[in-house]
């Protein structure tokens, strides 16, 4: 029953994908990360003497190669993979998202159990006109975040969810 | 909400505090002044100011200075304690508990009864001497719109130093007044809500002193002293040799010394564990009174914890590796909105497993025997068990090649081999079950826990699938609940079973997860 490749997802796929500007945001985030890694690796190569013995000569070529590989994946591959994986959906009675890239996470929370809805805009998100909707429940683990929606959409989704949660909230927490 | 016009209490905010008769506020017992003086409860706060001040003045040493200092500190303690007592009052009104305090600026705290989630009565040793208790009232903070990040933001009201009878009265009064129906519109706050015969008691569990013998096997106790011994030996290593005492004694073989040391250490640890368990759990009793479960325990500090049965969403039966050897287990109630859940939720500390299971079944429907997870989950557990060892082995191999230092390589290989039984053990623990009204999941090996939860407890599902899990046709699912740890995982289930499990273990909204229902509504 389990096909080796492209096994069907364990649960349903949420209907809507993120705006393509999210890819730009992820690329920018990756570039910043790559820059920091490059500085650290550069410092390693400059200040750690090569004749220290032990594993240092091995690390001197292994670490830069690993960092370069990471950089290529982070900038050139991961943002597009993420854009394919990240999906979201608000249905009549629930909020549903999928996040991740290699590891994937599906989160489903019914509107009736929503306690708080937040919209946050990080610094980079503001540059790209995006925002994150965070939906909180009574459970510390039952938090749904819809990442990187267009700001107007995020605000509308949050308002809609807050109103509906107020109407349908039940007491079972 | 009844009659908002009278809700003009300071600090009442937006809460529905209606229909107060201006009843006289109550005071704590004056005897608390003695307790606080003796324990320097208020005076302790002055230490950061007092120490630099004294250092500035400078002390001439000598006996009289010391005596004078002691007298002065005691007087300060007495004065502050008396002030605190004088300025403290509380009132359990029909709709809220109001506590007023503060030396210079008065602060009034109003906690509506329907936000109160539990009351705990403690009697620390000094309090017991004077017949006093401390009442801790647990309340949910604010409305749900201001509750912030999910659960755990609770506030606490402390009424320290009332007589034992007053403590009992306060508890019964608050719990009786609290509305049973938590719907604000249908709230008859003024009338006394129906209380199902509060006096009848039913005993659920009673501590048997023989259970103390389980304590050394709990494991949690063992980690701390072992770490201490490790730290001590490191200190001894680093001390210069001339500081160490010259032990001449009878010449013993090093192996004999080592064995004796280990045996002595084990005996001391075991005794320590038993004593620790006795102090905490002495004369533990769990009874049901009306709609509440009441747990009483403790040798030095007697502690009474009250849990509302309506708020119990499930139970967690924990039996670690050591406890399984002797058939012991402990039971925690998974209660919504309970601060400090690990301690307060405890319904059976370290008892025989049969009794633990029995207690669990009494509180939540048993969903039946657990279904084991597929064979690919066993391979995955073993692989995960060996992963850490393999990592160490790889690092060790690099070190051996580059600098000829091999002990790390050996340690890595040993760890890798040990990972196999660990993985098998962890796989054997995995399981899930669904019943008509509840479901169960079990996970862990060294610390194993089976959580049984009511279907209505689930406030969300989180399914995760890593790349390796996708290859193996597995996935994990976390049931998010607003009680206990907040989430309970069914690890490495067959990916195809996830949606069906979620639907069977929660309410109809979970059908959104079933593949093939694209854009359900």
XYZ file of C-alpha atoms in Angstrom:
694
model
C 0.000 0.000 0.000
C 2.874 2.358 0.718
C 4.373 3.492 -2.526
C 8.022 4.346 -2.106
C 7.829 7.662 -3.903
C 5.186 10.347 -3.644
C 3.226 8.541 -0.971
C -0.115 10.272 -0.507
C -0.241 12.772 2.342
C -1.675 11.406 5.592
C -4.324 14.091 5.696
C -6.039 16.446 3.284
C -4.197 19.339 1.680
C -5.450 22.829 2.603
C -6.923 24.614 -0.395
C -5.091 27.922 -0.756
C -1.447 28.738 -1.381
C 0.479 31.802 -0.224
C 1.138 34.897 -2.381
C 4.317 34.637 -4.462
C 5.823 37.599 -2.606
C 6.405 35.121 0.222
C 9.148 33.552 -1.932
C 10.913 36.903 -2.049
C 10.665 37.162 1.714
C 12.095 33.688 2.243
C 14.947 34.371 -0.180
C 15.771 37.569 1.714
C 15.685 35.724 5.046
C 17.980 33.050 3.635
C 20.404 35.655 2.256
C 20.702 37.235 5.701
C 21.318 33.821 7.250
C 23.922 32.991 4.599
C 25.693 36.293 5.239
C 25.965 35.533 8.967
C 27.215 31.996 8.312
C 29.780 33.352 5.845
C 31.113 35.777 8.452
C 31.473 32.982 11.014
C 33.177 30.631 8.537
C 35.452 33.438 7.386
C 36.430 34.143 10.992
C 37.154 30.448 11.463
C 39.413 30.334 8.415
C 41.261 33.521 9.324
C 41.800 33.146 13.043
C 42.029 29.412 13.700
C 45.593 28.435 12.720
C 45.787 25.609 10.212
C 48.644 23.845 11.989
C 46.704 23.293 15.203
C 46.565 19.547 14.604
C 43.662 17.324 15.617
C 40.540 17.629 13.520
C 41.280 21.240 12.535
C 42.684 20.547 9.021
C 39.660 18.354 8.298
C 37.265 21.014 9.574
C 39.009 23.705 7.526
C 37.716 22.235 4.326
C 34.613 20.391 5.601
C 32.947 23.402 7.245
C 33.150 25.773 4.222
C 31.825 23.064 1.901
C 28.905 22.345 4.235
C 28.210 26.074 4.560
C 28.285 26.554 0.775
C 25.897 23.647 0.244
C 23.570 25.063 2.890
C 23.680 28.457 1.203
C 22.755 27.069 -2.223
C 19.807 25.121 -0.795
C 18.628 27.952 1.444
C 18.624 30.575 -1.298
C 18.004 28.580 -4.452
C 15.768 25.688 -3.455
C 14.104 26.049 -0.070
C 11.975 29.156 -0.742
C 10.312 27.495 -3.731
C 9.852 24.195 -1.886
C 8.305 26.081 1.009
C 5.959 27.911 -1.324
C 4.710 24.565 -2.583
C 4.228 23.188 0.921
C 2.787 26.194 2.775
C -0.959 26.186 2.311
C -3.896 27.415 4.304
C -7.642 27.356 4.443
C -10.443 28.793 6.537
C -13.603 26.742 6.271
C -16.978 27.072 7.890
C -15.861 25.556 11.153
C -12.068 25.411 11.202
C -8.679 26.913 10.383
C -6.321 24.576 8.609
C -2.689 25.039 7.565
C 0.267 23.119 6.231
C 3.820 24.318 6.878
C 7.370 23.001 6.583
C 9.377 21.795 3.620
C 11.187 18.481 4.249
C 9.212 17.877 7.419
C 5.628 18.926 7.037
C 3.101 19.923 9.652
C -0.650 20.115 9.245
C -2.565 21.992 11.937
C -6.336 22.041 12.296
C -8.182 24.108 14.888
C -11.965 24.453 15.018
C -13.292 28.011 15.148
C -15.308 27.108 18.241
C -12.113 26.558 20.271
C -10.305 29.736 19.217
C -9.428 32.040 22.106
C -7.348 34.816 20.551
C -6.427 35.896 17.045
C -3.365 38.064 16.429
C -1.931 39.695 13.321
C 1.808 40.358 13.461
C 4.045 42.061 10.926
C 7.768 41.541 11.244
C 10.265 44.021 9.840
C 10.902 42.019 6.679
C 7.228 41.217 6.321
C 6.460 44.942 6.262
C 8.919 45.414 3.405
C 7.041 42.777 1.420
C 3.572 43.859 2.562
C 2.900 40.593 4.340
C 1.566 39.616 7.754
C 1.118 36.515 9.898
C -2.180 35.495 11.461
C -1.728 33.617 14.728
C -4.678 31.732 16.173
C -4.432 30.720 19.835
C -6.419 28.124 21.739
C -6.494 26.972 25.342
C -3.707 24.528 24.528
C -0.151 25.793 24.521
C 0.513 23.458 21.591
C -2.657 24.151 19.644
C -1.532 27.356 17.962
C -2.048 27.853 14.233
C 0.028 30.396 12.378
C -0.903 31.348 8.840
C 2.394 32.767 7.614
C 2.922 35.525 5.095
C -0.513 36.499 3.872
C -0.994 39.847 2.164
C -1.594 42.336 4.917
C -5.152 43.198 3.961
C -6.098 39.537 3.628
C -4.528 38.733 6.991
C -6.478 41.502 8.690
C -9.757 40.361 7.139
C -9.124 36.722 8.067
C -8.279 37.684 11.642
C -11.351 39.883 12.038
C -13.604 37.243 10.555
C -12.185 34.515 12.808
C -12.425 36.665 15.924
C -16.072 37.476 15.245
C -16.990 33.886 14.488
C -15.059 32.561 17.474
C -16.940 34.936 19.746
C -20.218 33.639 18.321
C -19.527 29.934 18.436
C -17.183 29.581 21.378
C -18.108 26.658 23.531
C -17.101 25.991 27.061
C -15.159 22.797 26.717
C -11.875 24.703 26.331
C -24.598 39.619 34.375
C -26.799 40.949 37.107
C -27.276 44.579 37.867
C -24.048 46.190 36.675
C -24.907 49.370 38.606
C -23.542 48.097 41.899
C -20.323 46.840 40.367
C -18.405 49.951 41.330
C -15.672 48.186 43.212
C -12.192 49.480 42.652
C -10.374 47.148 40.348
C -13.524 45.406 39.300
C -12.805 46.392 35.728
C -15.147 44.914 33.208
C -16.025 41.927 35.303
C -19.602 41.270 36.176
C -19.445 42.004 39.868
C -23.067 42.385 40.671
C -25.224 42.568 43.740
C -22.748 43.098 46.531
C -24.146 43.725 49.916
C -21.501 45.903 51.581
C -20.584 43.087 53.930
C -17.780 43.674 56.390
C -14.423 42.598 55.082
C -12.698 39.843 57.001
C -9.235 39.878 58.470
C -6.679 37.160 58.759
C -5.848 35.844 62.223
C -3.480 38.085 64.254
C -1.460 34.956 64.975
C -0.077 35.267 61.438
C 2.009 38.185 62.739
C 3.925 35.680 64.890
C 4.419 33.329 61.976
C 5.611 36.090 59.681
C 7.911 37.515 62.347
C 9.500 34.137 62.887
C 9.918 33.473 59.191
C 10.942 37.073 58.341
C 8.388 36.975 55.564
C 8.129 40.712 54.973
C 11.503 41.643 56.437
C 13.212 39.444 53.863
C 12.314 41.975 51.206
C 14.408 44.569 53.010
C 17.615 42.538 52.789
C 18.807 44.092 49.488
C 18.502 47.537 51.112
C 19.746 46.576 54.555
C 22.959 44.848 53.554
C 24.566 47.778 51.710
C 23.283 50.151 54.407
C 24.930 48.116 57.161
C 28.073 47.787 55.142
C 28.112 51.555 54.748
C 27.707 52.207 58.463
C 30.277 49.626 59.277
C 30.090 47.261 62.211
C 32.444 47.295 65.118
C 32.155 43.596 65.749
C 31.815 42.458 69.345
C 29.065 40.509 71.062
C 26.744 43.439 71.744
C 26.686 44.523 68.170
C 25.525 41.075 67.163
C 22.837 40.964 69.857
C 21.673 44.433 68.963
C 21.527 43.497 65.324
C 19.447 40.393 66.033
C 17.025 42.382 68.200
C 16.759 45.112 65.595
C 16.087 42.677 62.776
C 13.439 40.885 64.809
C 11.764 44.175 65.659
C 11.759 45.209 62.019
C 10.299 41.845 61.120
C 7.608 42.194 63.792
C 6.740 45.698 62.684
C 6.500 44.836 59.002
C 4.485 41.696 59.741
C 2.069 43.656 61.916
C 1.718 46.332 59.258
C 1.034 43.755 56.594
C -1.584 42.098 58.770
C -3.198 45.417 59.632
C -3.506 46.467 56.012
C -4.748 43.137 54.681
C -8.391 42.201 54.393
C -10.457 39.918 52.261
C -14.073 39.400 51.445
C -15.812 36.504 49.793
C -18.802 38.237 48.323
C -21.623 36.484 46.482
C -20.021 37.081 43.094
C -16.330 37.625 43.727
C -13.475 37.344 46.163
C -11.969 40.751 46.955
C -8.560 41.125 48.557
C -7.317 44.506 49.750
C -3.727 45.086 50.769
C -0.793 47.445 50.535
C 1.065 49.625 53.029
C 1.115 52.961 51.294
C -0.962 52.545 48.180
C -3.946 50.291 48.672
C -4.473 47.679 46.025
C -7.746 45.890 45.642
C -7.989 42.699 43.713
C -11.345 41.345 42.636
C -11.633 37.815 41.349
C -15.090 36.860 40.092
C -16.238 33.501 41.366
C -16.777 32.066 37.920
C -13.103 32.614 37.121
C -11.960 30.666 40.158
C -10.564 27.345 39.082
C -9.478 25.794 42.305
C -8.684 26.372 45.920
C -5.746 24.925 47.736
C -5.300 24.915 51.494
C -1.750 24.581 52.782
C -0.515 24.236 56.325
C 3.249 24.732 56.531
C 4.897 23.579 59.787
C 4.882 26.934 61.612
C 1.300 27.556 60.564
C 0.281 24.174 61.910
C 1.821 24.965 65.263
C -0.523 27.931 65.596
C -3.529 26.271 63.985
C -3.403 28.409 60.861
C -3.623 27.660 57.170
C -2.833 29.444 53.949
C -5.514 29.569 51.268
C -4.459 29.768 47.649
C -7.151 30.703 45.161
C -6.387 29.921 41.548
C -8.105 31.995 38.924
C -8.067 32.306 35.179
C -6.618 35.648 34.196
C -8.772 38.150 32.394
C -11.229 37.436 29.627
C -10.361 35.168 26.777
C -9.748 38.204 24.579
C -6.926 39.339 26.855
C -5.737 35.913 27.890
C -2.683 36.281 25.723
C -0.795 33.269 24.523
C -3.051 30.379 25.302
C -3.169 28.570 28.605
C -1.026 28.984 31.650
C -1.599 32.675 32.325
C -3.309 32.216 35.638
C -3.328 34.460 38.613
C -3.307 33.510 42.192
C -4.769 35.091 45.281
C -3.107 34.249 48.556
C -4.914 34.589 51.856
C -2.250 33.728 54.380
C -3.028 33.004 57.994
C -6.633 32.155 58.675
C -7.746 29.549 61.175
C -8.286 26.081 59.851
C -12.044 26.339 60.307
C -12.142 29.671 58.473
C -10.085 28.149 55.664
C -12.604 25.343 55.275
C -15.477 27.821 55.447
C -13.878 30.000 52.803
C -13.342 27.075 50.506
C -16.863 25.753 50.810
C -18.295 29.242 50.515
C -16.396 30.117 47.363
C -16.998 26.776 45.728
C -20.710 26.829 46.529
C -21.162 30.335 45.228
C -19.297 29.691 42.043
C -21.879 29.208 39.356
C -22.052 25.657 38.110
C -23.330 26.713 34.705
C -20.562 28.735 33.138
C -22.820 30.625 30.762
C -22.923 34.285 31.809
C -26.442 34.880 30.499
C -28.026 32.157 32.592
C -26.059 33.094 35.674
C -28.089 33.265 38.844
C -25.328 34.688 40.960
C -27.560 35.866 43.777
C -29.348 32.611 44.290
C -27.493 29.653 45.667
C -26.834 27.277 42.766
C -27.770 23.697 43.302
C -24.973 21.796 44.962
C -25.223 18.018 44.973
C -25.020 17.228 48.656
C -21.636 18.724 49.548
C -21.184 16.724 52.729
C -21.099 13.216 51.333
C -17.585 11.956 50.835
C -16.411 9.071 48.743
C -12.861 7.840 49.070
C -11.032 7.291 45.792
C -7.551 6.457 47.055
C -5.593 6.316 50.266
C -1.832 6.147 50.584
C -0.398 2.922 51.886
C 2.960 3.462 53.569
C 4.353 0.394 51.837
C 4.107 2.367 48.594
C 7.016 4.462 49.820
C 9.259 1.568 48.822
C 8.494 2.370 45.202
C 10.161 5.751 45.575
C 13.777 4.708 44.879
C 12.703 3.399 41.474
C 11.161 6.580 40.214
C 14.401 7.711 38.675
C 13.809 11.419 38.938
C 15.258 11.308 42.418
C 18.322 9.444 41.182
C 19.458 11.996 38.643
C 20.055 14.817 41.115
C 22.397 13.038 43.561
C 24.270 11.398 40.705
C 24.908 14.815 39.229
C 26.006 16.035 42.656
C 28.435 13.137 43.031
C 29.803 13.863 39.592
C 30.330 17.513 40.427
C 31.975 16.612 43.744
C 34.429 14.214 42.146
C 35.347 16.880 39.624
C 36.049 19.345 42.441
C 38.170 16.732 44.215
C 40.107 16.180 41.012
C 40.907 19.835 40.703
C 41.911 20.438 44.298
C 45.668 20.570 44.801
C 46.859 17.291 46.298
C 48.159 18.830 49.527
C 44.668 20.039 50.462
C 43.249 16.539 50.404
C 43.299 14.710 53.718
C 45.931 12.029 53.987
C 43.928 8.882 54.328
C 46.239 6.275 55.673
C 43.718 3.764 57.030
C 43.869 0.053 56.404
C 45.051 -0.613 52.898
C 42.057 -1.695 50.850
C 42.049 -2.912 47.296
C 40.766 -0.162 45.016
C 38.020 -2.428 43.586
C 36.734 -3.189 47.090
C 36.684 0.494 47.933
C 34.798 1.224 44.745
C 32.195 -1.447 45.428
C 31.696 -0.246 49.009
C 31.375 3.337 47.812
C 28.783 2.396 45.206
C 26.755 0.324 47.692
C 26.817 3.095 50.291
C 25.834 5.655 47.678
C 22.919 3.509 46.501
C 21.661 2.969 50.050
C 21.867 6.682 50.781
C 20.077 7.536 47.538
C 17.324 4.994 48.176
C 16.820 6.230 51.726
C 16.758 9.809 50.477
C 14.136 8.943 47.882
C 11.933 7.213 50.467
C 12.214 10.133 52.879
C 11.515 12.617 50.104
C 8.423 10.715 49.028
C 7.255 10.428 52.641
C 7.568 14.177 53.206
C 5.515 14.965 50.122
C 2.963 12.174 50.116
C 2.476 11.348 53.782
C -1.105 10.215 54.510
C -2.213 11.036 50.983
C -5.949 10.761 50.527
C -8.138 11.411 47.530
C -11.845 11.852 48.136
C -14.802 13.065 46.167
C -17.005 15.615 47.847
C -19.870 16.924 45.773
C -18.511 17.928 42.377
C -14.897 18.087 43.442
C -11.964 15.811 43.987
C -9.963 16.693 47.062
C -6.388 15.521 47.544
C -4.723 15.894 50.944
C -1.056 15.127 51.484
C 2.196 16.067 53.169
C 4.161 15.421 56.334
C 5.480 18.857 57.267
C 3.239 20.972 55.068
C -0.244 19.545 54.756
C -1.678 20.483 51.427
C -5.294 20.256 50.340
C -5.905 20.541 46.627
C -9.355 20.749 45.189
C -10.099 19.865 41.582
C -13.459 20.275 39.956
C -14.576 17.018 38.370
C -16.291 18.947 35.560
C -12.912 20.266 34.502
C -11.159 16.920 34.373
C -10.583 16.140 30.711
C -8.484 13.045 31.117
C -5.867 11.215 33.101
C -2.216 10.411 32.482
C -0.881 7.196 33.946
C 2.903 7.389 34.137
C 5.056 4.333 34.712
C 8.743 4.784 34.045
C 11.195 1.960 33.392
C 12.021 1.562 37.087
C 8.405 1.684 38.164
C 7.431 -0.968 35.630
C 9.886 -3.387 37.276
C 7.812 -3.388 40.450
C 4.419 -2.672 38.883
C 4.057 0.884 40.143
C 2.471 3.889 38.478
C 1.291 7.385 39.218
C -1.830 9.142 38.026
C -2.175 12.780 37.027
C -5.498 14.403 36.336
C -5.545 16.478 33.154
C -7.554 19.463 34.264
C -8.348 22.521 32.164
C -6.882 25.752 33.392
C -4.846 24.392 36.258
C -1.622 26.191 37.066
C 1.314 24.072 38.196
C -0.453 21.056 36.741
C 2.306 18.520 37.435
C 2.020 18.936 41.198
C -1.605 19.907 41.653
C -3.055 17.492 39.173
C -1.557 14.499 40.918
C -4.291 12.062 41.861
C -2.220 9.066 42.895
C 1.425 9.418 43.819
C 3.354 6.210 43.257
C 0.861 3.445 43.786
C 0.396 -0.080 42.480
C -0.398 -0.059 38.789
C -3.668 -1.953 39.187
C -4.959 0.739 41.494
C -3.711 3.477 39.191
C -5.548 1.944 36.227
C -8.654 1.503 38.326
C -8.603 5.168 39.392
C -8.086 6.258 35.784
C -11.082 4.211 34.619
C -13.192 5.759 37.343
C -12.518 9.274 36.079
C -12.511 8.794 32.302
C -14.031 6.087 30.120
C -11.462 3.503 29.181
C -11.120 3.344 25.392
C -9.901 -0.253 25.480
C -6.568 -1.889 24.735
C -3.969 0.006 22.723
C -3.390 -0.751 19.059
C 0.329 -1.199 18.358
C 1.932 0.852 15.614
C 3.188 -0.650 12.328
C 6.481 -2.513 11.980
C 8.076 0.389 10.129
C 7.659 2.343 13.350
C 9.903 -0.220 15.084
C 12.626 0.263 12.465
C 12.309 4.002 12.876
C 12.540 3.860 16.679
C 15.666 1.694 16.442
C 17.200 4.037 13.877
C 16.412 6.999 16.114
C 17.810 5.153 19.129
C 21.085 4.573 17.298
C 21.322 8.047 15.759
C 23.034 9.732 18.702
C 25.508 6.864 19.014
C 26.285 6.994 15.289
C 26.922 10.717 15.492
C 29.391 10.194 18.336
C 30.953 7.315 16.403
C 31.454 9.513 13.359
C 33.055 12.262 15.438
C 35.177 9.595 17.140
C 36.270 8.203 13.766
C 37.394 11.653 12.641
C 39.322 12.108 15.884
C 40.908 8.669 15.652
C 42.082 9.299 12.101
C 43.285 12.829 12.677
C 44.814 12.600 16.147
C 44.745 8.975 17.190
C 42.455 9.609 20.185
C 40.202 6.562 20.203
C 38.090 6.538 23.426
C 35.355 8.626 21.793
C 35.085 6.081 18.982
C 34.619 3.260 21.506
C 32.012 5.252 23.435
C 30.196 5.926 20.171
C 30.085 2.241 19.259
C 28.802 1.298 22.734
C 26.102 3.984 22.554
C 25.097 2.792 19.097
C 24.690 -0.799 20.301
C 22.692 0.323 23.355
C 20.419 2.258 20.995
C 18.908 -1.009 19.715
C 17.250 -2.160 22.974
C 16.261 1.438 23.676
C 14.551 1.662 20.287
C 12.795 -1.667 20.831
C 11.595 -0.515 24.239
C 10.348 2.764 22.875
C 8.545 0.971 20.069
C 6.836 -1.399 22.527
C 5.415 1.633 24.329
C 3.792 3.146 21.255
C 0.087 2.685 20.931
C -3.256 4.389 20.499
C -6.888 3.497 21.041
C -10.234 5.141 20.468
C -13.455 4.477 22.318
C -16.964 5.899 22.132
C -16.218 8.880 24.391
C -12.469 8.887 24.892
C -9.157 7.974 23.348
C -5.707 6.991 24.566
C -2.125 7.427 23.409
C 1.047 6.054 24.939
C 4.655 7.047 24.384
C 8.053 6.883 26.074
C 10.308 4.277 27.581
C 12.355 5.616 30.476
C 9.442 7.872 31.312
C 6.388 6.176 29.894
C 3.011 7.819 29.935
C -0.392 6.746 28.749
C -2.811 9.623 28.417
C -6.538 8.952 28.264
C -8.531 11.959 27.122
C -12.152 12.754 26.487
C -13.056 13.483 22.886
C -14.390 16.936 23.778
C -11.011 17.866 25.263
C -9.327 18.188 21.872
C -8.983 21.802 20.708
C -6.864 21.058 17.667
C -4.811 18.485 15.765
C -1.251 18.818 14.638
C -0.019 16.206 12.193
C 3.708 16.078 11.455
C 5.527 14.002 8.914
C 9.263 14.203 8.448
C 11.003 13.156 5.288
C 11.974 9.813 6.832
C 8.464 9.233 8.097
C 7.076 9.903 4.623
C 9.403 7.245 3.193
C 8.264 4.787 5.878
C 4.560 5.551 5.474
C 4.329 6.951 8.995
C 3.253 10.204 10.606
C 2.794 11.558 14.117
C -0.230 13.370 15.415
C -0.516 15.614 18.462
C -3.874 16.045 20.129
C -3.843 19.613 21.421
C -5.769 19.963 24.664
C -6.136 22.828 27.095
C -5.086 20.662 30.016
C -2.015 18.903 31.335
C 0.995 19.402 29.081
C -1.085 20.961 26.326
C -0.488 18.239 23.761
C -0.382 14.459 23.659
C 1.328 12.715 20.788
C 0.554 9.496 18.978
C 4.011 8.910 17.542
C 4.711 7.067 14.292
C 1.233 5.913 13.395
C 0.542 4.490 9.971
C 0.030 7.584 7.833
C -3.201 6.181 6.413
C -4.742 5.825 9.879
C -4.142 9.400 10.993
C -7.305 11.005 9.665
C -9.545 8.193 10.886
C -7.942 8.353 14.329
C -8.431 12.112 14.557
C -12.075 11.832 13.559
C -12.684 9.025 16.044
C -10.895 10.876 18.835
C -12.473 14.315 18.585
C -15.622 16.044 17.457
C -17.011 16.240 13.885
C -14.873 19.214 12.874
C -11.912 16.850 12.540
C -13.461 15.401 9.370
C -11.734 18.304 7.626
C -8.580 16.196 7.814
C -9.924 13.273 5.809
C -8.319 13.191 2.338
C -10.765 13.533 -0.515
C -13.007 16.101 1.177
C -11.351 19.006 -0.599
C -13.050 22.301 0.211
C -15.536 20.578 2.442
C -17.809 23.567 2.883
